[in-house]
CSV table of C-alpha atoms and ligand atoms in Angstrom, one decimal:
chain,number,residue,atom,x,y,z
I,784,MET,CA,0.1,0.0,0.1
I,785,PRO,CA,1.5,3.4,-1.3
I,786,SER,CA,2.3,5.6,2.1
I,787,SER,CA,0.2,8.7,2.5
I,788,ALA,CA,3.0,10.4,4.2
I,789,THR,CA,4.5,13.4,2.6
I,790,PRO,CA,8.4,13.0,2.1
I,791,VAL,CA,10.0,15.5,4.5
I,792,SER,CA,12.3,17.4,2.6
I,793,LEU,CA,15.6,18.3,4.7
I,794,PRO,CA,17.0,21.7,5.3
I,795,THR,CA,20.2,22.1,3.1
I,796,VAL,CA,23.8,23.1,3.8
I,797,LEU,CA,25.2,24.7,0.5
I,798,MET,CA,29.0,24.0,0.1
I,799,THR,CA,30.9,25.2,-3.0
I,800,GLY,CA,34.4,24.6,-4.1
I,801,PHE,CA,36.4,26.1,-7.1
I,802,ASP,CA,37.7,25.0,-10.4
I,803,ALA,CA,41.4,24.7,-11.0
I,804,PHE,CA,43.3,27.9,-11.5
I,805,GLY,CA,46.9,29.4,-11.9
I,806,GLY,CA,48.3,26.3,-13.6
I,807,ASP,CA,47.0,23.8,-11.1
I,808,ALA,CA,45.6,20.4,-12.7
I,809,VAL,CA,43.0,20.0,-9.9
I,810,ASN,CA,41.5,22.2,-7.1
I,811,PRO,CA,41.1,20.4,-3.7
I,812,SER,CA,38.4,22.5,-2.5
I,813,TRP,CA,36.2,21.1,-5.1
I,814,LEU,CA,37.3,17.6,-4.8
I,815,ALA,CA,36.7,17.8,-1.2
I,816,VAL,CA,33.2,19.1,-1.2
I,817,GLN,CA,32.2,17.1,-4.0
I,818,ASP,CA,32.8,14.0,-1.6
I,819,LEU,CA,30.0,15.5,0.7
I,820,HIS,CA,27.3,16.3,-1.8
I,821,ASP,CA,24.2,14.6,-1.0
I,822,THR,CA,25.3,13.3,2.2
I,823,VAL,CA,23.3,14.1,5.6
I,824,ILE,CA,25.0,16.1,8.3
I,825,HIS,CA,23.0,16.5,11.5
I,826,GLY,CA,19.6,16.3,9.7
I,827,HIS,CA,20.8,18.6,6.7
I,828,ARG,CA,21.4,17.5,3.4
I,829,VAL,CA,24.5,18.8,1.8
I,830,VAL,CA,24.4,20.3,-1.6
I,831,ALA,CA,27.8,20.6,-3.0
I,832,ALA,CA,28.6,23.1,-6.3
I,833,GLN,CA,31.7,23.9,-8.2
I,834,LEU,CA,32.2,27.6,-8.9
I,835,PRO,CA,34.5,29.2,-11.4
I,836,THR,CA,37.7,31.0,-10.2
I,837,THR,CA,36.4,34.3,-11.6
I,838,PHE,CA,35.7,37.5,-9.7
I,839,GLU,CA,32.5,38.1,-11.9
I,840,GLY,CA,31.0,34.5,-12.1
I,841,SER,CA,31.8,33.0,-8.8
I,842,GLY,CA,29.5,35.5,-6.8
I,843,ARG,CA,26.9,35.6,-9.1
I,844,ILE,CA,26.4,31.8,-9.2
I,845,LEU,CA,26.7,31.5,-5.4
I,846,LEU,CA,23.8,33.9,-5.0
I,847,LYS,CA,21.7,32.1,-7.5
I,848,LEU,CA,22.6,28.8,-5.8
I,849,MET,CA,21.3,30.5,-2.3
I,850,ARG,CA,18.2,31.5,-3.9
I,851,LEU,CA,17.4,28.1,-5.1
I,852,HIS,CA,18.4,26.1,-2.1
I,853,LYS,CA,17.8,28.5,0.8
I,854,PRO,CA,20.6,26.9,3.0
I,855,ALA,CA,20.6,26.9,6.6
I,856,LEU,CA,24.3,27.2,6.6
I,857,VAL,CA,26.8,28.0,3.5
I,858,VAL,CA,30.5,27.0,3.8
I,859,CYS,CA,32.5,28.0,0.7
I,860,VAL,CA,35.8,26.3,0.3
I,861,GLY,CA,39.0,27.4,-1.9
I,862,LEU,CA,42.7,26.4,-1.9
I,863,ALA,CA,45.2,28.4,-0.4
I,864,GLY,CA,48.6,27.0,-1.2
I,865,GLY,CA,51.2,27.3,1.3
I,866,ARG,CA,48.8,27.0,4.3
I,867,GLY,CA,49.6,24.2,6.7
I,868,GLY,CA,46.1,23.1,7.5
I,869,LEU,CA,42.3,23.8,7.3
I,870,SER,CA,42.2,27.7,7.6
I,871,LEU,CA,39.1,29.0,9.2
I,872,GLU,CA,38.8,32.4,7.6
I,873,ARG,CA,37.6,35.0,10.4
I,874,ILE,CA,37.1,38.2,7.9
I,875,ALA,CA,36.3,39.0,4.3
I,876,ILE,CA,37.4,42.7,3.2
I,877,ASN,CA,36.1,45.0,0.7
I,878,VAL,CA,39.0,44.7,-1.8
I,879,ASP,CA,40.0,43.0,-4.9
I,880,ASP,CA,43.5,43.1,-5.9
I,881,ALA,CA,44.7,40.3,-7.9
I,882,ARG,CA,48.5,38.9,-8.4
I,883,ILE,CA,47.3,36.8,-11.3
I,884,ALA,CA,44.4,36.9,-13.8
I,885,ASP,CA,41.4,34.9,-12.9
I,886,ASN,CA,39.9,32.0,-15.2
I,887,ALA,CA,38.2,34.6,-17.0
I,888,GLY,CA,41.4,36.9,-17.6
I,889,ALA,CA,40.3,39.4,-15.2
I,890,GLN,CA,43.0,40.8,-13.0
I,891,PRO,CA,41.7,43.7,-11.0
I,892,VAL,CA,43.9,45.8,-8.9
I,893,ASP,CA,42.7,47.8,-5.7
I,894,VAL,CA,38.9,47.8,-6.6
I,895,TRP,CA,36.2,47.3,-4.1
I,896,VAL,CA,34.3,44.3,-4.3
I,897,VAL,CA,31.1,46.4,-3.4
I,898,PRO,CA,31.7,50.4,-4.1
I,899,THR,CA,28.9,50.9,-1.5
I,900,GLY,CA,29.6,48.1,1.0
I,901,PRO,CA,31.3,48.0,4.5
I,902,ASP,CA,34.8,47.5,4.7
I,903,ALA,CA,34.8,44.0,6.0
I,904,TYR,CA,32.3,41.1,7.1
I,905,PHE,CA,32.9,38.8,10.0
I,906,SER,CA,32.4,35.2,9.3
I,907,THR,CA,29.3,33.9,11.2
I,908,LEU,CA,30.6,30.4,11.6
I,909,PRO,CA,31.9,29.4,15.1
I,910,ILE,CA,35.5,29.4,14.3
I,911,LYS,CA,36.7,28.7,17.4
I,912,ALA,CA,34.8,25.8,18.3
I,913,ILE,CA,35.3,24.4,14.7
I,914,TRP,CA,39.1,24.9,15.6
I,915,GLN,CA,38.7,23.1,18.8
I,916,SER,CA,36.9,19.9,17.2
I,917,LEU,CA,39.4,19.8,14.2
I,918,ILE,CA,42.6,19.8,16.6
I,919,ALA,CA,40.7,17.2,18.8
I,920,ALA,CA,40.4,14.8,15.7
I,921,GLY,CA,43.9,15.5,14.7
I,922,ILE,CA,43.2,17.4,11.8
I,923,ALA,CA,45.6,20.4,11.2
I,924,ALA,CA,43.8,23.9,11.4
I,925,GLU,CA,44.3,27.3,12.2
I,926,VAL,CA,42.1,30.6,12.5
I,927,SER,CA,43.2,32.8,9.7
I,928,GLN,CA,42.9,36.6,9.8
I,929,SER,CA,43.2,36.8,6.0
I,930,ALA,CA,41.7,35.1,2.8
I,931,GLY,CA,43.8,37.2,0.5
I,932,THR,CA,42.4,39.6,-2.0
I,933,PHE,CA,41.9,37.3,-4.9
I,934,VAL,CA,38.7,35.3,-5.9
I,935,CYS,CA,38.3,33.6,-2.5
I,936,ASN,CA,38.0,36.8,-0.5
I,937,HIS,CA,35.6,38.2,-3.1
I,938,LEU,CA,33.2,35.2,-2.9
I,939,PHE,CA,33.6,35.4,0.8
I,940,TYR,CA,32.6,39.2,0.9
I,941,VAL,CA,29.7,38.4,-1.3
I,942,LEU,CA,28.4,35.5,0.8
I,943,MET,CA,28.6,37.4,3.9
I,944,ARG,CA,26.8,40.5,2.5
I,945,ALA,CA,24.0,38.2,1.3
I,946,LEU,CA,23.7,36.5,4.7
I,947,LYS,CA,23.6,39.7,6.4
I,948,LYS,CA,20.6,40.8,4.4
I,949,GLN,CA,18.9,37.6,5.0
I,950,ARG,CA,16.0,37.3,7.4
I,951,SER,CA,15.8,34.3,10.0
I,952,LEU,CA,14.8,31.3,8.5
I,953,HIS,CA,14.5,27.7,10.2
I,954,GLY,CA,13.0,28.4,13.7
I,955,GLY,CA,14.3,31.9,14.2
I,956,ARG,CA,17.8,31.1,13.2
I,957,LYS,CA,19.6,33.3,10.8
I,958,PRO,CA,21.3,31.2,8.2
I,959,ARG,CA,25.3,31.2,9.0
I,960,GLY,CA,28.1,31.0,6.7
I,961,GLY,CA,31.9,31.4,6.3
I,962,PHE,CA,35.0,30.4,4.2
I,963,ILE,CA,37.6,27.8,4.8
I,964,HIS,CA,40.7,27.5,2.9
I,965,VAL,CA,42.3,24.1,2.2
I,966,PRO,CA,45.9,23.3,1.7
I,967,TYR,CA,47.7,21.6,-1.3
I,968,LEU,CA,46.9,18.0,-1.9
I,969,PRO,CA,50.1,15.4,-1.5
I,970,GLY,CA,51.9,15.9,-5.0
I,971,GLN,CA,50.6,19.5,-5.7
I,972,GLY,CA,52.8,21.3,-3.2
I,973,LEU,CA,53.6,21.7,0.4
I,974,PRO,CA,52.7,21.6,2.7
I,975,CYS,CA,49.9,19.3,2.2
I,976,MET,CA,46.9,17.3,3.6
I,977,ALA,CA,45.3,14.1,2.3
I,978,LEU,CA,42.0,14.5,0.7
I,979,ALA,CA,40.2,12.2,3.2
I,980,ASP,CA,41.3,14.4,6.1
I,981,MET,CA,40.0,17.5,4.3
I,982,VAL,CA,36.5,15.8,3.8
I,983,ARG,CA,36.5,14.7,7.3
I,984,GLY,CA,37.7,18.0,8.5
I,985,LEU,CA,35.0,19.8,6.5
I,986,GLN,CA,32.2,17.4,7.6
I,987,LEU,CA,33.5,18.1,11.2
I,988,ALA,CA,33.3,22.0,10.5
I,989,VAL,CA,29.6,21.8,9.0
I,990,SER,CA,28.5,19.1,12.1
I,991,CYS,CA,30.0,21.9,14.5
I,992,ALA,CA,28.5,25.0,12.7
I,993,LEU,CA,25.2,23.1,12.9
I,994,THR,CA,25.2,22.4,16.7
I,995,THR,CA,27.2,25.4,18.3
I,996,GLY,CA,25.4,28.4,19.2
I,997,GLN,CA,27.7,30.7,20.9
I,998,ASP,CA,31.3,30.1,19.7
I,999,ALA,CA,33.9,28.9,22.0
I,1000,ALA,CA,35.7,31.7,24.1
I,1001,VAL,CA,39.2,30.4,23.4
I,1002,GLY,CA,41.8,33.2,22.6
I,1003,ALA,CA,43.4,33.3,19.2
I,1004,GLY,CA,46.9,33.3,21.2
I,1005,ALA,CA,45.8,30.1,22.8
I,1006,LEU,CA,45.5,28.5,19.2
I,1007,HIS,CA,49.0,27.7,18.3
U,1131,PCA,N1,41.7,29.7,-4.3
U,1131,PCA,C1,41.9,31.2,-4.6
U,1131,PCA,C2,40.8,31.1,-5.5
U,1131,PCA,C3,40.1,29.9,-6.0
U,1131,PCA,C4,41.0,29.2,-4.9
U,1131,PCA,O1,40.6,27.9,-4.8
U,1131,PCA,C5,41.9,32.2,-3.5
U,1131,PCA,O2,42.5,31.8,-2.5
U,1131,PCA,O3,41.5,33.2,-3.9
């Protein structure tokens, strides 16, 4: 007998990674979030999407995905070659300043992300609590004070601006979000991290963001 119960659709977590850029063959940020696509974390279904490494396209597509999925949480991920662990970005700044051209050939220098926007937005992820849970799980991690001035910072700024303007959803809680940089994969450069650890770390970060209200009060000085 067919069930009369209406299938309950789960709230969504939107995760994004970037395509390869700057001469690299792959971008671990996309490989890692792709692994989490369609998984369920604390009653939320993960939707993973790849964004182009372009100033123009990345933000535009992110906003479209946010309108479509109405996520309770958004975690954007990118590669930061040279970082030693998962970098929990604290702040997005209102400047594009590209050392290399993006994948569309654009290379903005010292221009605003949003000319009328504030200087910066803070992540609304509980970055200290996430840091603690990653270290407890044996995954290299740090709180980072700069996401750079290339496409990742640009996307982070667009994300935080969009979240700031949103009303509360899901039981009165405002959707939260932020940005996490991952290191190189083994063979891509040093320092590096295995893909499985990146995936486990991002899953833990999502889980922590969905279950932590107030961030942990641990000083940045205590993190190293
Ligand atoms: N990292 C770049 C852009 C795309 C990516 O994965 C950055 O850190 O800006």
